[in-house]
Short mmCIF file of C-alpha atoms in Angstrom, two decimals:
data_model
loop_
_atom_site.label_atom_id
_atom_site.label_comp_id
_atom_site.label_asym_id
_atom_site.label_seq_id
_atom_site.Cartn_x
_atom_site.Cartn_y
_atom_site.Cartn_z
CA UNK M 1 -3.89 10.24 -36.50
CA UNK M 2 -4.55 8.62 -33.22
CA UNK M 3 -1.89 9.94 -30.38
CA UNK M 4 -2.14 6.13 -28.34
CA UNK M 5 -2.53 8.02 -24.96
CA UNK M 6 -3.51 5.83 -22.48
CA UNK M 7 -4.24 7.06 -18.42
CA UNK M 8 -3.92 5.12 -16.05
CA UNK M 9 -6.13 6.78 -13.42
CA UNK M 10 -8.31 6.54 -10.29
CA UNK M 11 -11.39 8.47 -10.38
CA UNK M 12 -11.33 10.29 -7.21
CA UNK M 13 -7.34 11.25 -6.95
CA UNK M 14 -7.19 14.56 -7.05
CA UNK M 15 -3.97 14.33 -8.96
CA UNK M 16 -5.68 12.14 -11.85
CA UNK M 17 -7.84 14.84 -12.45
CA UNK M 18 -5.05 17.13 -13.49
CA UNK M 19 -3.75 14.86 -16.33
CA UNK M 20 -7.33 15.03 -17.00
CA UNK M 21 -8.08 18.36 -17.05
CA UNK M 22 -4.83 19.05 -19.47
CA UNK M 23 -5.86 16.65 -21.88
CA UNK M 24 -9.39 17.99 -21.82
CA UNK M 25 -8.24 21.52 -22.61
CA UNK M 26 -5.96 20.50 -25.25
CA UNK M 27 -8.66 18.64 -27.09
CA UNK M 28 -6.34 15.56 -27.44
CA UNK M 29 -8.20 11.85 -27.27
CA UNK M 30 -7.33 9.39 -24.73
CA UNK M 31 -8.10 5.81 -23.53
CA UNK M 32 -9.37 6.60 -19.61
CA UNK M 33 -8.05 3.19 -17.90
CA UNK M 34 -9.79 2.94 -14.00
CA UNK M 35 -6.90 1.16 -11.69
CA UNK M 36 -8.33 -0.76 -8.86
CA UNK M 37 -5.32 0.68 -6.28
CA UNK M 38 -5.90 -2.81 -3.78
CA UNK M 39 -5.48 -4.50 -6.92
CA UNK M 40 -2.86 -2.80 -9.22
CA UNK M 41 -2.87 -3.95 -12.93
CA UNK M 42 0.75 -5.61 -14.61
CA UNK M 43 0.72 -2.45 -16.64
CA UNK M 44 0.38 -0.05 -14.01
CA UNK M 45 3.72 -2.07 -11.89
CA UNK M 46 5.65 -1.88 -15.20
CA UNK M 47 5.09 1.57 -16.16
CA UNK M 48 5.28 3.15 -12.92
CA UNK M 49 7.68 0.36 -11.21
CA UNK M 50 9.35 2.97 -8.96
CA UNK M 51 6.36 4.91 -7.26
CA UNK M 52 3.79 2.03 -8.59
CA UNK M 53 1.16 4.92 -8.07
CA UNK M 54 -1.65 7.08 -10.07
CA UNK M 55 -1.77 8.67 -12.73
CA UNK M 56 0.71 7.34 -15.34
CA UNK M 57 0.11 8.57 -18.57
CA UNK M 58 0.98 6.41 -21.66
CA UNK M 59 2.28 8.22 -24.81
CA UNK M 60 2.89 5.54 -27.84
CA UNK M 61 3.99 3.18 -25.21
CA UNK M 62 6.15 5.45 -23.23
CA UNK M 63 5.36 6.30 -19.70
CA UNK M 64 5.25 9.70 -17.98
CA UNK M 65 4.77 9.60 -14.16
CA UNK M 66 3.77 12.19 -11.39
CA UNK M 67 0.58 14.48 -12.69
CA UNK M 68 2.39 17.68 -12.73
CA UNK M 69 5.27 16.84 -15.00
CA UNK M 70 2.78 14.87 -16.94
CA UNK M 71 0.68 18.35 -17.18
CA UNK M 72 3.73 20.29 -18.44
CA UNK M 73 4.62 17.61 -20.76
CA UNK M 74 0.98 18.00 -22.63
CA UNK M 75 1.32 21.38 -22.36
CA UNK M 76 4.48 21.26 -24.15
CA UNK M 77 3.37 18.63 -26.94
CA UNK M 78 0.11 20.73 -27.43
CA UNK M 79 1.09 24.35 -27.50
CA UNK M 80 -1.14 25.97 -29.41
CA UNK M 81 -4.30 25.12 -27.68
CA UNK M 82 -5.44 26.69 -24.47
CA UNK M 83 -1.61 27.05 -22.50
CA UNK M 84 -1.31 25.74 -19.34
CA UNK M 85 1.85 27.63 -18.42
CA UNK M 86 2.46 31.23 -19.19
CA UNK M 87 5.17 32.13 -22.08
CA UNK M 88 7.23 35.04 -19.43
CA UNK M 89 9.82 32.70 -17.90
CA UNK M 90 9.13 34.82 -14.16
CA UNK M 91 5.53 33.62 -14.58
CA UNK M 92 6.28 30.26 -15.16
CA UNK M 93 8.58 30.12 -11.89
CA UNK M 94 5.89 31.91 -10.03
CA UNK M 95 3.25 28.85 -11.24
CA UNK M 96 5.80 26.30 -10.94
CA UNK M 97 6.57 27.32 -7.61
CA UNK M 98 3.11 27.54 -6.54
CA UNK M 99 2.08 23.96 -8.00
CA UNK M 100 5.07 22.83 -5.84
CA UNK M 101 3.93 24.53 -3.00
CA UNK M 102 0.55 22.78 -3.27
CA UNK M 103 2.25 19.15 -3.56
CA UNK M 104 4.60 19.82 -0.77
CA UNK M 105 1.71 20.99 1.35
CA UNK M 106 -1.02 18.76 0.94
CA UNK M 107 -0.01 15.40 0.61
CA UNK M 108 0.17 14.18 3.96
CA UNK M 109 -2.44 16.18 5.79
CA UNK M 110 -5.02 14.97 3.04
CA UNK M 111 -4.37 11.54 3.52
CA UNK M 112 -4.75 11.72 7.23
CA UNK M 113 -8.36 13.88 7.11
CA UNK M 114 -9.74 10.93 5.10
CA UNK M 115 -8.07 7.90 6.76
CA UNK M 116 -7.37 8.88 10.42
CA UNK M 117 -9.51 10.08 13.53
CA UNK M 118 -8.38 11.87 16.94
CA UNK M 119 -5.24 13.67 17.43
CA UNK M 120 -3.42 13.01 14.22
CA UNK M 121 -7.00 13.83 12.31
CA UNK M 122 -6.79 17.07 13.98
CA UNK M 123 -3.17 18.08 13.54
CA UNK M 124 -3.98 17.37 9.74
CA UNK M 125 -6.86 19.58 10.10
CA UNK M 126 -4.77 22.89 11.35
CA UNK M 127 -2.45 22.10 8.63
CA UNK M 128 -4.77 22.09 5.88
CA UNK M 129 -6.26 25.21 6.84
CA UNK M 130 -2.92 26.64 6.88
CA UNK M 131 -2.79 25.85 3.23
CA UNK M 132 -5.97 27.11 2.45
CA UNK M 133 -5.49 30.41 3.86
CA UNK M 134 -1.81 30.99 2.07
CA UNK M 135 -3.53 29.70 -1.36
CA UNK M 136 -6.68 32.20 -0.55
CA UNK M 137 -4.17 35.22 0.05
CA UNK M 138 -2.32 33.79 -3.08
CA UNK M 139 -4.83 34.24 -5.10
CA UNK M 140 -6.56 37.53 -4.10
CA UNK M 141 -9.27 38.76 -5.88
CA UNK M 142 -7.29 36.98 -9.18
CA UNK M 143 -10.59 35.35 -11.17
CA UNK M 144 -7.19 32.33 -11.66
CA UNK M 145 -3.93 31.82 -9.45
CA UNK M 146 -2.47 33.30 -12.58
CA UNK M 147 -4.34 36.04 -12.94
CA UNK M 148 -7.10 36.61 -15.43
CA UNK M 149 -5.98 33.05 -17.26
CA UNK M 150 -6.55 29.38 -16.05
CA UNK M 151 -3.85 27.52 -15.45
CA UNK M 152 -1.12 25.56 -14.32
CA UNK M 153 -1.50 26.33 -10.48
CA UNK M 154 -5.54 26.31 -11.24
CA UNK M 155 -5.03 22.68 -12.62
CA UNK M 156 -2.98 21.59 -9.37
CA UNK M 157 -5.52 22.44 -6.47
CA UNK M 158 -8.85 21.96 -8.56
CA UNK M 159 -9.36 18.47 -7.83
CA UNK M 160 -9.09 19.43 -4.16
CA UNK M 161 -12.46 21.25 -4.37
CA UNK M 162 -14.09 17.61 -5.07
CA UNK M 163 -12.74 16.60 -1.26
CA UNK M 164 -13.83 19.88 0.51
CA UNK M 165 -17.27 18.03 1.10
CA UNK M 166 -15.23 14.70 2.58
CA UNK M 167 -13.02 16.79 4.56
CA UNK M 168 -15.63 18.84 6.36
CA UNK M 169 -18.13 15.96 6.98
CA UNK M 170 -15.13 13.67 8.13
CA UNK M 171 -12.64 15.85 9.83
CA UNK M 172 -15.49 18.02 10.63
CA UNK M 173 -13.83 20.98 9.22
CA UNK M 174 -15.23 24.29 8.60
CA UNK M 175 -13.97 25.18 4.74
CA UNK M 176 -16.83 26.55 2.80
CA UNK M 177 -17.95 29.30 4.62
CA UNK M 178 -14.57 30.66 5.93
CA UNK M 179 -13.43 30.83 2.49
CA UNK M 180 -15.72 32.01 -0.14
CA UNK M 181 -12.95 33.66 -2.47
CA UNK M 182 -11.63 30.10 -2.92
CA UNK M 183 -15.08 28.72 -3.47
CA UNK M 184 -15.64 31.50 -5.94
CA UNK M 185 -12.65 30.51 -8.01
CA UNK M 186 -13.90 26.79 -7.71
CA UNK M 187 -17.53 27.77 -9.27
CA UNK M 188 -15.34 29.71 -12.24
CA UNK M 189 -12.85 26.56 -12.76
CA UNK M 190 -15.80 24.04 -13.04
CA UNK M 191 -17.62 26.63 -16.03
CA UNK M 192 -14.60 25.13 -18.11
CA UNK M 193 -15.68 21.71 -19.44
CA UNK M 194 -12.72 20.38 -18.94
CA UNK M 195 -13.12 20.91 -15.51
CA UNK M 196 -16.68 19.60 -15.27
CA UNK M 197 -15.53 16.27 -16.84
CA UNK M 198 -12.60 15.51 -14.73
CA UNK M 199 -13.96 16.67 -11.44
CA UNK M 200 -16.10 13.55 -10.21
CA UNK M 201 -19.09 14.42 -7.88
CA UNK M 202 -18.27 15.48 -4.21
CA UNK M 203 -21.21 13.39 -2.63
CA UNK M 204 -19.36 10.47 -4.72
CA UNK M 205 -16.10 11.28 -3.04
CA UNK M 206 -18.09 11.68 0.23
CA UNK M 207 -19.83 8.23 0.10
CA UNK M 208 -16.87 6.09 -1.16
CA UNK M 209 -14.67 7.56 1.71
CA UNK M 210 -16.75 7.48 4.16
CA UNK M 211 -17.61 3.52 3.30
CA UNK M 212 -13.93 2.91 3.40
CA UNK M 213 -13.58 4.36 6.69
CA UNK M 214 -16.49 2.40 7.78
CA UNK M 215 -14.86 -0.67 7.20
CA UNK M 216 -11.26 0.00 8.50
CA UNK M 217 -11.63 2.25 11.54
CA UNK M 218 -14.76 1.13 12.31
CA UNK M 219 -16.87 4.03 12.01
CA UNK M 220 -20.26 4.83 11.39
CA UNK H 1 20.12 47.62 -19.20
CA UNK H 2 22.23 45.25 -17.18
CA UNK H 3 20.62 42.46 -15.20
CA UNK H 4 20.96 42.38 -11.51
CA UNK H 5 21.34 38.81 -10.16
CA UNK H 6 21.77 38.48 -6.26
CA UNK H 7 21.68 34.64 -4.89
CA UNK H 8 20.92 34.54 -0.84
CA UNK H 9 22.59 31.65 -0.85
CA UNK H 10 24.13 29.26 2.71
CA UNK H 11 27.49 28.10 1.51
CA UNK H 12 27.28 23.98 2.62
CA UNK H 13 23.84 24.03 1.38
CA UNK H 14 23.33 20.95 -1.56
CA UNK H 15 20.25 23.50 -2.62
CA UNK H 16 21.82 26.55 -2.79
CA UNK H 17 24.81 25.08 -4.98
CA UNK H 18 22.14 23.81 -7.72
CA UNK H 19 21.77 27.32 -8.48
CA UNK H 20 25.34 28.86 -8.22
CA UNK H 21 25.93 25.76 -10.73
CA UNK H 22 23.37 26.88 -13.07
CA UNK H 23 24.30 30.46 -12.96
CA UNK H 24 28.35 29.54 -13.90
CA UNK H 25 27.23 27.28 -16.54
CA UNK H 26 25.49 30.09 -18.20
CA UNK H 27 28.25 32.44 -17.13
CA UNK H 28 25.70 34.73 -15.65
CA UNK H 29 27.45 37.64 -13.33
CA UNK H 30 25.72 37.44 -9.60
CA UNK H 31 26.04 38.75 -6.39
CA UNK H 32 26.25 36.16 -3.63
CA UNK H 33 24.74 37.05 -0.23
CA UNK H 34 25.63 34.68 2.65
CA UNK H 35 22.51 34.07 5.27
CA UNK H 36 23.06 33.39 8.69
CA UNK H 37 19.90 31.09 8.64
CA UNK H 38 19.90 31.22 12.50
CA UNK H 39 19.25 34.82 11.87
CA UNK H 40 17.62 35.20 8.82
CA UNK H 41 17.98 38.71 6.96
CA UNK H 42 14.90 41.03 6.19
CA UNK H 43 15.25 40.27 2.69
CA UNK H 44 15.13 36.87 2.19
CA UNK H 45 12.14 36.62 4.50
CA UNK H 46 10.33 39.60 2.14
CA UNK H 47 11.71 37.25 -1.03
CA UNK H 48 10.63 33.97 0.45
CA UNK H 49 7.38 34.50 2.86
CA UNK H 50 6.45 31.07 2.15
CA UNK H 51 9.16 29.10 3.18
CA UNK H 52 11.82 31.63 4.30
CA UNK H 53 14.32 29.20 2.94
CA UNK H 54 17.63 29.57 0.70
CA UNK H 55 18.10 29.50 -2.04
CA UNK H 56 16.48 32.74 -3.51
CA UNK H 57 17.31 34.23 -6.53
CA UNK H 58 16.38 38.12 -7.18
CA UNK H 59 16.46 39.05 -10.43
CA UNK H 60 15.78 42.77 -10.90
CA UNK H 61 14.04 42.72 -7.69
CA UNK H 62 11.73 39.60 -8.34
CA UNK H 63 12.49 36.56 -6.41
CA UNK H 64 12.80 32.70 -8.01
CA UNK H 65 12.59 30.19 -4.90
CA UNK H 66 12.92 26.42 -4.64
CA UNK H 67 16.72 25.63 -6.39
CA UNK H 68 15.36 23.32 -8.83
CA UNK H 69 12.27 26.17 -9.62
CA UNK H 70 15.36 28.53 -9.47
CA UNK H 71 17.53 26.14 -11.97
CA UNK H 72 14.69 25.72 -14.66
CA UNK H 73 14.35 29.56 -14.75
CA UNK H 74 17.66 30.39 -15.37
CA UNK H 75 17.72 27.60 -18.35
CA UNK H 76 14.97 29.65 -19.59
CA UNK H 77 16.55 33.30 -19.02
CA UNK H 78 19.79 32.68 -20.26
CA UNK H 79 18.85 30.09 -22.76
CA UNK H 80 21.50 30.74 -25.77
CA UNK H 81 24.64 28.93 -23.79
CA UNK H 82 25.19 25.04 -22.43
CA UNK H 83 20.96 24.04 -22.07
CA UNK H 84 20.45 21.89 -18.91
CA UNK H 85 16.87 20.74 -19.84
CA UNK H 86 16.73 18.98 -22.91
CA UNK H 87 14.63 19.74 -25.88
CA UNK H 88 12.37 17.00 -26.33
CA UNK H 89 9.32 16.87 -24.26
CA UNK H 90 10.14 13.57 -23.40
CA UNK H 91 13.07 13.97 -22.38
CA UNK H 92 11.92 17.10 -20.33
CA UNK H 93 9.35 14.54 -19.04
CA UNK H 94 12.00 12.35 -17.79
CA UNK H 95 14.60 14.83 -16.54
CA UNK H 96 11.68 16.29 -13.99
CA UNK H 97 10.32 12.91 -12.75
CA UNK H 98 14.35 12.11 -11.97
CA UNK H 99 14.71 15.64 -10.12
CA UNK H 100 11.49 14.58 -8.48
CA UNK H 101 12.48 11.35 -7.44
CA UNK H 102 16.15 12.71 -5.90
CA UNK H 103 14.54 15.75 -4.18
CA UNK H 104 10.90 13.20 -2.55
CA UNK H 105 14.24 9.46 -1.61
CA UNK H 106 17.31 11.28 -1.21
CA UNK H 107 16.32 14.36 1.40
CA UNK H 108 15.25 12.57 4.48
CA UNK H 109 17.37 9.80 4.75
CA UNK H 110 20.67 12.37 4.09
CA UNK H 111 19.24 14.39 6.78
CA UNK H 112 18.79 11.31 9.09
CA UNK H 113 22.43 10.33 8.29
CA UNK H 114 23.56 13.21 9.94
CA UNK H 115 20.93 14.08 12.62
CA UNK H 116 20.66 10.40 14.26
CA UNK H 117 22.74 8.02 15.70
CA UNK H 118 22.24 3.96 16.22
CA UNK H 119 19.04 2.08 14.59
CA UNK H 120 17.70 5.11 13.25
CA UNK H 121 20.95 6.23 11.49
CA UNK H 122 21.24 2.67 9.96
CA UNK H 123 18.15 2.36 8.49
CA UNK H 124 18.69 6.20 6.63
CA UNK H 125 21.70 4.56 5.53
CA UNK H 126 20.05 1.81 4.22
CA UNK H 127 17.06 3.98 2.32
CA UNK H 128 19.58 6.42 1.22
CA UNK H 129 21.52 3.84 -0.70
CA UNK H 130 18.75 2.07 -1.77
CA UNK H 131 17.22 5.29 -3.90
CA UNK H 132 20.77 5.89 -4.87
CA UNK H 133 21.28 2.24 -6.33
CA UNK H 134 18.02 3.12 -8.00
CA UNK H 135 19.45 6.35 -9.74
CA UNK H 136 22.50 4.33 -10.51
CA UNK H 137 20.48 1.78 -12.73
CA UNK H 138 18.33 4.99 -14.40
CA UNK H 139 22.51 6.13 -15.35
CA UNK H 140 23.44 3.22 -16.48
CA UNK H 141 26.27 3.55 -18.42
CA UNK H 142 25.91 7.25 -19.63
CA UNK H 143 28.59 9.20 -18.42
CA UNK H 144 26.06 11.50 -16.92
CA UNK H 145 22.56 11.61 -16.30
CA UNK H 146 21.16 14.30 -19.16
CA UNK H 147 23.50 11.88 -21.53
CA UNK H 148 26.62 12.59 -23.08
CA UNK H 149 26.40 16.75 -21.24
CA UNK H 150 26.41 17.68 -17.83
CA UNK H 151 22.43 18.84 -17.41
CA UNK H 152 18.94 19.01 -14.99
CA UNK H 153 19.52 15.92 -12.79
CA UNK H 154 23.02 15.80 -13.24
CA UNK H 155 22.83 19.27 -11.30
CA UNK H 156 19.84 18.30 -8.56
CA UNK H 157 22.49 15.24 -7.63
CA UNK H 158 25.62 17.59 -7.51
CA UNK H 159 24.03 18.72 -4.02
CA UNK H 160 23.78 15.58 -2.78
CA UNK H 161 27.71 14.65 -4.26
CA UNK H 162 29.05 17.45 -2.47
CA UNK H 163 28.05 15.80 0.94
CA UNK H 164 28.83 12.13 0.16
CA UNK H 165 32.15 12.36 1.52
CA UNK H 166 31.01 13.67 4.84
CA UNK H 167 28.14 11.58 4.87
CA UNK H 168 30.24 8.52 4.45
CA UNK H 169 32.54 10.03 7.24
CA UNK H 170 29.33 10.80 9.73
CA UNK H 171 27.71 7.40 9.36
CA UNK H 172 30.91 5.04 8.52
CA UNK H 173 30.39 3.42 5.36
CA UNK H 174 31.22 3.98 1.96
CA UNK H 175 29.20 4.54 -1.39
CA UNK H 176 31.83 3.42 -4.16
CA UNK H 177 31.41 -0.24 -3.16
CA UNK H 178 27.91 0.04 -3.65
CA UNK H 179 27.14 2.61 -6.57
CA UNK H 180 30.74 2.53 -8.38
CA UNK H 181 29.17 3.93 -11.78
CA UNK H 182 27.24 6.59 -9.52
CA UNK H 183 30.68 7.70 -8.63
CA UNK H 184 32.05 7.85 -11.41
CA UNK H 185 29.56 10.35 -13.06
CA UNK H 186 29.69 12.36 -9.47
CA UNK H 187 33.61 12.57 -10.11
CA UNK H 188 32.78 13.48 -13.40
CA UNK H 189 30.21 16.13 -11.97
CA UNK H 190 32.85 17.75 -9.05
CA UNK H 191 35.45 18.05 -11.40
CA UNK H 192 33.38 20.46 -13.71
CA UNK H 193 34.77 24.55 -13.73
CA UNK H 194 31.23 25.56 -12.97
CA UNK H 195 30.62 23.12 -9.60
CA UNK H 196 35.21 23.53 -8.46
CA UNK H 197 34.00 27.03 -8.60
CA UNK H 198 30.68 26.50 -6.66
CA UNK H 199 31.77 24.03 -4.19
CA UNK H 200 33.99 24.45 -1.02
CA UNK H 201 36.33 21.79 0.01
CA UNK H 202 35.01 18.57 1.02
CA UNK H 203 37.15 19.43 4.37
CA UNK H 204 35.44 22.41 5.32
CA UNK H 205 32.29 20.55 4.61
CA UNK H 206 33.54 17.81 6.77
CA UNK H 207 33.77 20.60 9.97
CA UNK H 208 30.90 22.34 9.34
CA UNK H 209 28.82 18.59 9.57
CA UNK H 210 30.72 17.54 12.38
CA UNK H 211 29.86 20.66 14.38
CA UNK H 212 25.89 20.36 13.53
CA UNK H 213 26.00 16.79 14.55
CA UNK H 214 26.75 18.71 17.64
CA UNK H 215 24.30 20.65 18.08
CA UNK H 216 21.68 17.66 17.20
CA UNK H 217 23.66 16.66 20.56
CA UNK H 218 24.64 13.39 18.73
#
């Protein structure tokens, strides 16, 4: 029986790739929809008509909004196949709390490293940084934020690893070499297939950015 | 073996009363611990390294941080008596993007209310009532947000309730007028055993914003 799941989506949001990813690993079918975001479609404004963003996911009609609820929601509609959250209600806060922390954290200095330059570029640079030391420490030597299984937290920072490229070339930031636990775990995320199909190419990333700064900040 | 529950709690905090909420409507037994958050104790900076904010829950010795984090896990602990997240994973679905939505349009312009004066203090009252027209047309005309029982957003806006009257006071205006059905359910919400017992008096509320306007030298 066809689930009608529809995504609304953007290719390179890191958040997309999420809703993706827990799809993928649940082995549930989906119509992929690409949103133009200069050009937002009806559906998009209807279903999503407070935050009008990326990703909405469309279950027989009825919207879910903001990846990481929509992650917990497959995760609860799918149980059986590979879990996304841990059973131990302690564990679950700890990966909740985590997945938060990467939200509350990243946001705003990721949109600055791809769309400003100078001072404010910078300050978004030391913040980011920041976060990728505390996630680094986070995990350990953990093979997953979780521990020995991928999930939840694994799910929220993945797409990330698609921007490390942008960030360093365009905020000239230093991320591969200072942390090679982090690209470690990276390498053992994209083994999972779900993984390798959601995470779009970094040169990709690299190249569409880099064109968009080109035309508004003017640089080459 | 008896569970240990200790909340390092801040008693006007709108966080911090999520989870004393949660823990009365499961009649959970807990030790509240005040913090002096100008001087915050050993313990909730070994609880809460990340943040080094209140709320924390400790249970047995592990801490729960981030009081909607902290209200989901006590649904899930103490999960035979009054459920605040509903069952269907839809409704879950919907619940969480609500909490979401309070805790992303509600926080800065509340803060602003009380932190700023002139221009800048208008236009927080003007967002702040804007997202809370917003939540008022997501009620509709359910007496409360989970439905027909008190539950997950109904809780997340309790917070913000408990500082609407000095709110109103700090900035001069009044949110009846504009979100009467709002109201209503927050009435509704304060008058509940589990938040009379959680909440101290709007008056003392009243003093203690008055005296941090102060210090914001406003």
């Amino acid at each position: 029986m066809a689930e009608e799941i529809i995504l609304l989506d953007y290719w390179a949001s890191m958040f997309g790739m999420r809703t993706r990813i827990a799809l993928e690993e649940k082995g549930v079918k989906y119509e992929y929809r690409e949103e133009d975001l200069s050009n937002k479609s009806p559906l998009l404004l209807e279903m999503n008509p407070i935050h009008k963003k990326i990703p909405v996911l469309i279950h027989k009609g009825k919207p879910i909004c903001e990846s990481l609820i929509q992650v917990q929601y497959i995760d609860e509609l799918w149980p059986d196949a590979n879990p996304i959250l841990p059973s131990d209600p302690y564990q679950r806060a700890h990966a909740r709390f985590w997945a938060d922390y990467i939200d509350k954290k990243t946001y705003v200095p990721c949109k600055a490293l791809r769309s400003e330059t100078g001072e404010k570029q910078e300050a978004a640079k030391m913040e980011f940084i920041e976060v990728l030391k505390t996630l680094d420490s986070e995990l350990g030597e953990k093979s997953f934020f979780g521990g020995n299984e991928f999930g939840l937290v694994d799910i929220a920072f993945i797409g990330f690893y698609s921007w490390f490229r942008t960030y360093e070339e365009v905020a000239n930031l230093t991320i591969v070499a200072k942390f090679p636990r982090l690209i470690s775990w990276a390498q053992r995320c994209l083994k999972r297939e779900s993984v390798a199909k959601a995470l779009p190419d970094s040169d990709k990333v690299l190249k569409s950015v880099s064109d968009h700064r080109k035309i508004v900040l003017g640089i080459d | 073996m008896a569970d240990k529950v200790i909340l390092l709690d801040f008693w006007p905090s709108p966080f911090g009363v999520r989870a004393r909420i949660a823990l009365r409507e499961k009649g959970v037994e807990f030790e509240y611990r005040e913090e002096n958050l100008r001087d915050k104790s050993p313990l909730l900076l070994q609880m809460n390294p990340v943040h080094k904010k209140i709320p924390v829950l400790i249970h047995n010795g592990k801490p729960v941080c981030e009081s909607m984090n902290v209200v989901q896990y006590i649904d899930e602990v103490w999960s035979d008596k009054n459920p605040i997240l509903p069952s269907d994973p839809y409704q879950r679905a919907q619940a969480r993007f609500w909490v979401d939505f309070v805790d992303t349009k509600l926080y800065e312009p509340a803060d602003k209310i009380w932190q700023t004066k002139g221009e800048e203090q208008e236009t927080a009252k003007k967002e702040y009532i804007e997202a809370l027209k917003i939540l008022e047309s997501e009620l509709g005309d359910k007496p409360y947000f989970g439905g027909d029982t008190f539950g997950f957003v109904d809780i997340a806006m309790t917070g913000y309730y408990s500082w609407f009257e000095a709110s109103e006071k700090l900035a001069n205006f009044s949110i009846e007028p504009e979100c009467p059905t709002l109201m209503a359910s927050a009435k509704r919400c304060l008058q509940r055993e589990s938040v009379v017992k959680s909440l101290h008096d709007s008056e003392k509320i009243l003093a203690f914003a008055y005296k941090i306007r102060k210090i914001y030298c406003v």
